[in-house]
Amino acid sequence: MRAWVVRTPGRIDQVELPIPRPAADELLVRVRACGVCRTDLHVRDGDLPPHRTPVVPGHEAVGEVIAAGDRAAGPALGTRVGVPWLRRTCGRCRFCVRGHENLCPSSVYTGWDADGGYAPYVTVPAAYAYELPAGYADEELAPLLCAGIIGYRALRRADLPAGGRLGIYGFGGSAHLTAQVAIARGAVVHVLTRSAAARALALELGAASAGGADERPPEPLDAAILFAPAGELVPVALEALDAGGTLSVAGIHLSDIPALVYERHLFHERTLRSVTANTREDGREFLTAAAAHHIRATVTPYPFAHADTALDDLGHDRVNGVAVLTGVA
């Protein structure tokens, strides 16, 4: 099969690879679409240390189960499934047993530790594949598998009260999905982002306001989520919080955070939280919400042969919404 691989930081190349064979507890999936996530960009550019070299990126793959190992219990042959970022955990450590499998020290990830969806075929442990809601095209579902799930966990970590005021900093793939979940639940959403096109999209999706990334929202925030990988926005967002508010930082990679001033940024019980990957329960809850409220994924399709262009465009903020590779298999 013809697949894309990262071998050296800063570039991605097409190569010939054998079609993978599923292990005993795995499924083989024929990929129909794969989202292009900012994490893929971090893998390509070396912002994340290499875990496998070479590696096929991609962890937002949608496709059809075409084979299974002899111990794979789960989706049947012919089922449309999603192949997500979280690939496997140990199930035995103190984090796994208390429901925090996202913190498992033995966790491994699709497109980083194992080959992912920038290829016509990919394997996935059956217990970590998601069955997907009806009513969505393949390319609409792809971004839900990481951008949507991670955004949902970030929203949970932000402790937004019912009917509360949520600030969203950065408005790319994950943020525009998370905003829709928050609005559907009755939140007032204020978007702060440098992109004029993203601000227009935010208003179209129902945000109460949309301003520049370093501007103050029109009212104090009960909670905020930082999606932009820009550490300099942490004090900006903290200062915009009302007393008792929480800022959750959604990215796997963040530039350095400037010095914080306790009285301005943290006093009055403001809370700063990180977000690390997700649990399978996060994914199931989010996909249930996606089935109940049709979440509009703003997609920019790219032919599979142009995955390198999609990553370049994402890195230069030329993608409105989410880039998705189509016509993979």
PDB file of N, CA, C and O in Angstrom, residues 47-76:
ATOM      1  N   ASP A  47       8.169  18.384  17.335  1.00  0.00           N
ATOM      2  CA  ASP A  47       7.791  19.006  18.605  1.00  0.00           C
ATOM      3  C   ASP A  47       7.510  17.934  19.652  1.00  0.00           C
ATOM      4  O   ASP A  47       7.699  18.164  20.848  1.00  0.00           O
ATOM      5  N   LEU A  48       7.023  16.778  19.199  1.00  0.00           N
ATOM      6  CA  LEU A  48       6.890  15.609  20.057  1.00  0.00           C
ATOM      7  C   LEU A  48       8.067  14.684  19.770  1.00  0.00           C
ATOM      8  O   LEU A  48       8.394  14.436  18.611  1.00  0.00           O
ATOM      9  N   PRO A  49       8.715  14.156  20.799  1.00  0.00           N
ATOM     10  CA  PRO A  49       9.866  13.271  20.545  1.00  0.00           C
ATOM     11  C   PRO A  49       9.416  12.013  19.810  1.00  0.00           C
ATOM     12  O   PRO A  49       8.359  11.455  20.116  1.00  0.00           O
ATOM     13  N   PRO A  50      10.176  11.559  18.836  1.00  0.00           N
ATOM     14  CA  PRO A  50       9.768  10.363  18.085  1.00  0.00           C
ATOM     15  C   PRO A  50       9.639   9.145  19.006  1.00  0.00           C
ATOM     16  O   PRO A  50      10.502   8.888  19.839  1.00  0.00           O
ATOM     17  N   HIS A  51       8.544   8.415  18.844  1.00  0.00           N
ATOM     18  CA  HIS A  51       8.359   7.153  19.559  1.00  0.00           C
ATOM     19  C   HIS A  51       8.554   5.959  18.626  1.00  0.00           C
ATOM     20  O   HIS A  51       8.790   4.855  19.095  1.00  0.00           O
ATOM     21  N   ARG A  52       8.401   6.195  17.325  1.00  0.00           N
ATOM     22  CA  ARG A  52       8.587   5.138  16.332  1.00  0.00           C
ATOM     23  C   ARG A  52       9.090   5.810  15.065  1.00  0.00           C
ATOM     24  O   ARG A  52       8.537   6.833  14.645  1.00  0.00           O
ATOM     25  N   THR A  53      10.133   5.269  14.471  1.00  0.00           N
ATOM     26  CA  THR A  53      10.697   5.849  13.258  1.00  0.00           C
ATOM     27  C   THR A  53      10.997   4.744  12.250  1.00  0.00           C
ATOM     28  O   THR A  53      11.720   3.806  12.569  1.00  0.00           O
ATOM     29  N   PRO A  54      10.424   4.842  11.037  1.00  0.00           N
ATOM     30  CA  PRO A  54       9.434   5.827  10.612  1.00  0.00           C
ATOM     31  C   PRO A  54       8.061   5.499  11.186  1.00  0.00           C
ATOM     32  O   PRO A  54       7.840   4.387  11.673  1.00  0.00           O
ATOM     33  N   VAL A  55       7.150   6.449  11.116  1.00  0.00           N
ATOM     34  CA  VAL A  55       5.796   6.231  11.598  1.00  0.00           C
ATOM     35  C   VAL A  55       4.809   6.833  10.614  1.00  0.00           C
ATOM     36  O   VAL A  55       5.073   7.878  10.010  1.00  0.00           O
ATOM     37  N   VAL A  56       3.682   6.149  10.429  1.00  0.00           N
ATOM     38  CA  VAL A  56       2.568   6.676   9.646  1.00  0.00           C
ATOM     39  C   VAL A  56       1.715   7.526  10.589  1.00  0.00           C
ATOM     40  O   VAL A  56       1.177   6.987  11.558  1.00  0.00           O
ATOM     41  N   PRO A  57       1.586   8.834  10.359  1.00  0.00           N
ATOM     42  CA  PRO A  57       0.756   9.654  11.251  1.00  0.00           C
ATOM     43  C   PRO A  57      -0.734   9.375  11.034  1.00  0.00           C
ATOM     44  O   PRO A  57      -1.124   8.590  10.158  1.00  0.00           O
ATOM     45  N   GLY A  58      -1.556  10.061  11.813  1.00  0.00           N
ATOM     46  CA  GLY A  58      -2.996  10.020  11.611  1.00  0.00           C
ATOM     47  C   GLY A  58      -3.727   9.219  12.668  1.00  0.00           C
ATOM     48  O   GLY A  58      -3.499   8.022  12.809  1.00  0.00           O
ATOM     49  N   HIS A  59      -4.605   9.894  13.417  1.00  0.00           N
ATOM     50  CA  HIS A  59      -5.352   9.225  14.485  1.00  0.00           C
ATOM     51  C   HIS A  59      -6.809   9.688  14.504  1.00  0.00           C
ATOM     52  O   HIS A  59      -7.444   9.709  15.552  1.00  0.00           O
ATOM     53  N   GLU A  60      -7.303  10.060  13.341  1.00  0.00           N
ATOM     54  CA  GLU A  60      -8.717  10.404  13.184  1.00  0.00           C
ATOM     55  C   GLU A  60      -9.238   9.659  11.946  1.00  0.00           C
ATOM     56  O   GLU A  60      -9.792  10.252  11.035  1.00  0.00           O
ATOM     57  N   ALA A  61      -9.035   8.347  11.951  1.00  0.00           N
ATOM     58  CA  ALA A  61      -9.338   7.545  10.770  1.00  0.00           C
ATOM     59  C   ALA A  61     -10.742   6.943  10.867  1.00  0.00           C
ATOM     60  O   ALA A  61     -11.127   6.407  11.910  1.00  0.00           O
ATOM     61  N   VAL A  62     -11.474   7.049   9.773  1.00  0.00           N
ATOM     62  CA  VAL A  62     -12.801   6.443   9.654  1.00  0.00           C
ATOM     63  C   VAL A  62     -12.730   5.403   8.549  1.00  0.00           C
ATOM     64  O   VAL A  62     -12.208   5.679   7.456  1.00  0.00           O
ATOM     65  N   GLY A  63     -13.228   4.214   8.827  1.00  0.00           N
ATOM     66  CA  GLY A  63     -13.182   3.191   7.798  1.00  0.00           C
ATOM     67  C   GLY A  63     -14.037   1.993   8.155  1.00  0.00           C
ATOM     68  O   GLY A  63     -14.828   2.021   9.106  1.00  0.00           O
ATOM     69  N   GLU A  64     -13.852   0.934   7.398  1.00  0.00           N
ATOM     70  CA  GLU A  64     -14.667  -0.271   7.513  1.00  0.00           C
ATOM     71  C   GLU A  64     -13.816  -1.434   8.005  1.00  0.00           C
ATOM     72  O   GLU A  64     -12.698  -1.648   7.518  1.00  0.00           O
ATOM     73  N   VAL A  65     -14.340  -2.161   8.973  1.00  0.00           N
ATOM     74  CA  VAL A  65     -13.648  -3.347   9.476  1.00  0.00           C
ATOM     75  C   VAL A  65     -13.672  -4.425   8.394  1.00  0.00           C
ATOM     76  O   VAL A  65     -14.746  -4.829   7.931  1.00  0.00           O
ATOM     77  N   ILE A  66     -12.478  -4.892   7.985  1.00  0.00           N
ATOM     78  CA  ILE A  66     -12.427  -5.907   6.923  1.00  0.00           C
ATOM     79  C   ILE A  66     -11.789  -7.210   7.382  1.00  0.00           C
ATOM     80  O   ILE A  66     -11.851  -8.214   6.659  1.00  0.00           O
ATOM     81  N   ALA A  67     -11.178  -7.222   8.567  1.00  0.00           N
ATOM     82  CA  ALA A  67     -10.595  -8.453   9.104  1.00  0.00           C
ATOM     83  C   ALA A  67     -10.419  -8.262  10.605  1.00  0.00           C
ATOM     84  O   ALA A  67     -10.402  -7.137  11.108  1.00  0.00           O
ATOM     85  N   ALA A  68     -10.274  -9.382  11.308  1.00  0.00           N
ATOM     86  CA  ALA A  68     -10.123  -9.329  12.760  1.00  0.00           C
ATOM     87  C   ALA A  68      -9.251 -10.475  13.231  1.00  0.00           C
ATOM     88  O   ALA A  68      -9.250 -11.567  12.648  1.00  0.00           O
ATOM     89  N   GLY A  69      -8.492 -10.209  14.308  1.00  0.00           N
ATOM     90  CA  GLY A  69      -7.726 -11.267  14.939  1.00  0.00           C
ATOM     91  C   GLY A  69      -8.647 -12.265  15.632  1.00  0.00           C
ATOM     92  O   GLY A  69      -9.825 -11.969  15.887  1.00  0.00           O
ATOM     93  N   ASP A  70      -8.107 -13.422  15.977  1.00  0.00           N
ATOM     94  CA  ASP A  70      -8.970 -14.490  16.500  1.00  0.00           C
ATOM     95  C   ASP A  70      -9.454 -14.240  17.916  1.00  0.00           C
ATOM     96  O   ASP A  70     -10.323 -14.958  18.417  1.00  0.00           O
ATOM     97  N   ARG A  71      -8.930 -13.204  18.606  1.00  0.00           N
ATOM     98  CA  ARG A  71      -9.421 -12.849  19.939  1.00  0.00           C
ATOM     99  C   ARG A  71     -10.024 -11.452  19.969  1.00  0.00           C
ATOM    100  O   ARG A  71     -10.217 -10.876  21.043  1.00  0.00           O
ATOM    101  N   ALA A  72     -10.330 -10.894  18.810  1.00  0.00           N
ATOM    102  CA  ALA A  72     -10.872  -9.530  18.742  1.00  0.00           C
ATOM    103  C   ALA A  72     -12.379  -9.563  18.957  1.00  0.00           C
ATOM    104  O   ALA A  72     -13.128 -10.071  18.126  1.00  0.00           O
ATOM    105  N   ALA A  73     -12.821  -9.020  20.088  1.00  0.00           N
ATOM    106  CA  ALA A  73     -14.247  -8.930  20.384  1.00  0.00           C
ATOM    107  C   ALA A  73     -14.661  -7.475  20.225  1.00  0.00           C
ATOM    108  O   ALA A  73     -14.074  -6.581  20.826  1.00  0.00           O
ATOM    109  N   GLY A  74     -15.670  -7.245  19.423  1.00  0.00           N
ATOM    110  CA  GLY A  74     -16.090  -5.871  19.212  1.00  0.00           C
ATOM    111  C   GLY A  74     -16.826  -5.724  17.912  1.00  0.00           C
ATOM    112  O   GLY A  74     -17.571  -6.623  17.508  1.00  0.00           O
ATOM    113  N   PRO A  75     -16.608  -4.603  17.206  1.00  0.00           N
ATOM    114  CA  PRO A  75     -17.348  -4.350  15.967  1.00  0.00           C
ATOM    115  C   PRO A  75     -17.185  -5.481  14.952  1.00  0.00           C
ATOM    116  O   PRO A  75     -16.087  -6.002  14.756  1.00  0.00           O
ATOM    117  N   ALA A  76     -18.279  -5.841  14.302  1.00  0.00           N
ATOM    118  CA  ALA A  76     -18.283  -6.939  13.330  1.00  0.00           C
ATOM    119  C   ALA A  76     -17.693  -6.492  12.003  1.00  0.00           C
ATOM    120  O   ALA A  76     -17.561  -5.284  11.719  1.00  0.00           O
TER     121      ALA A  76
END
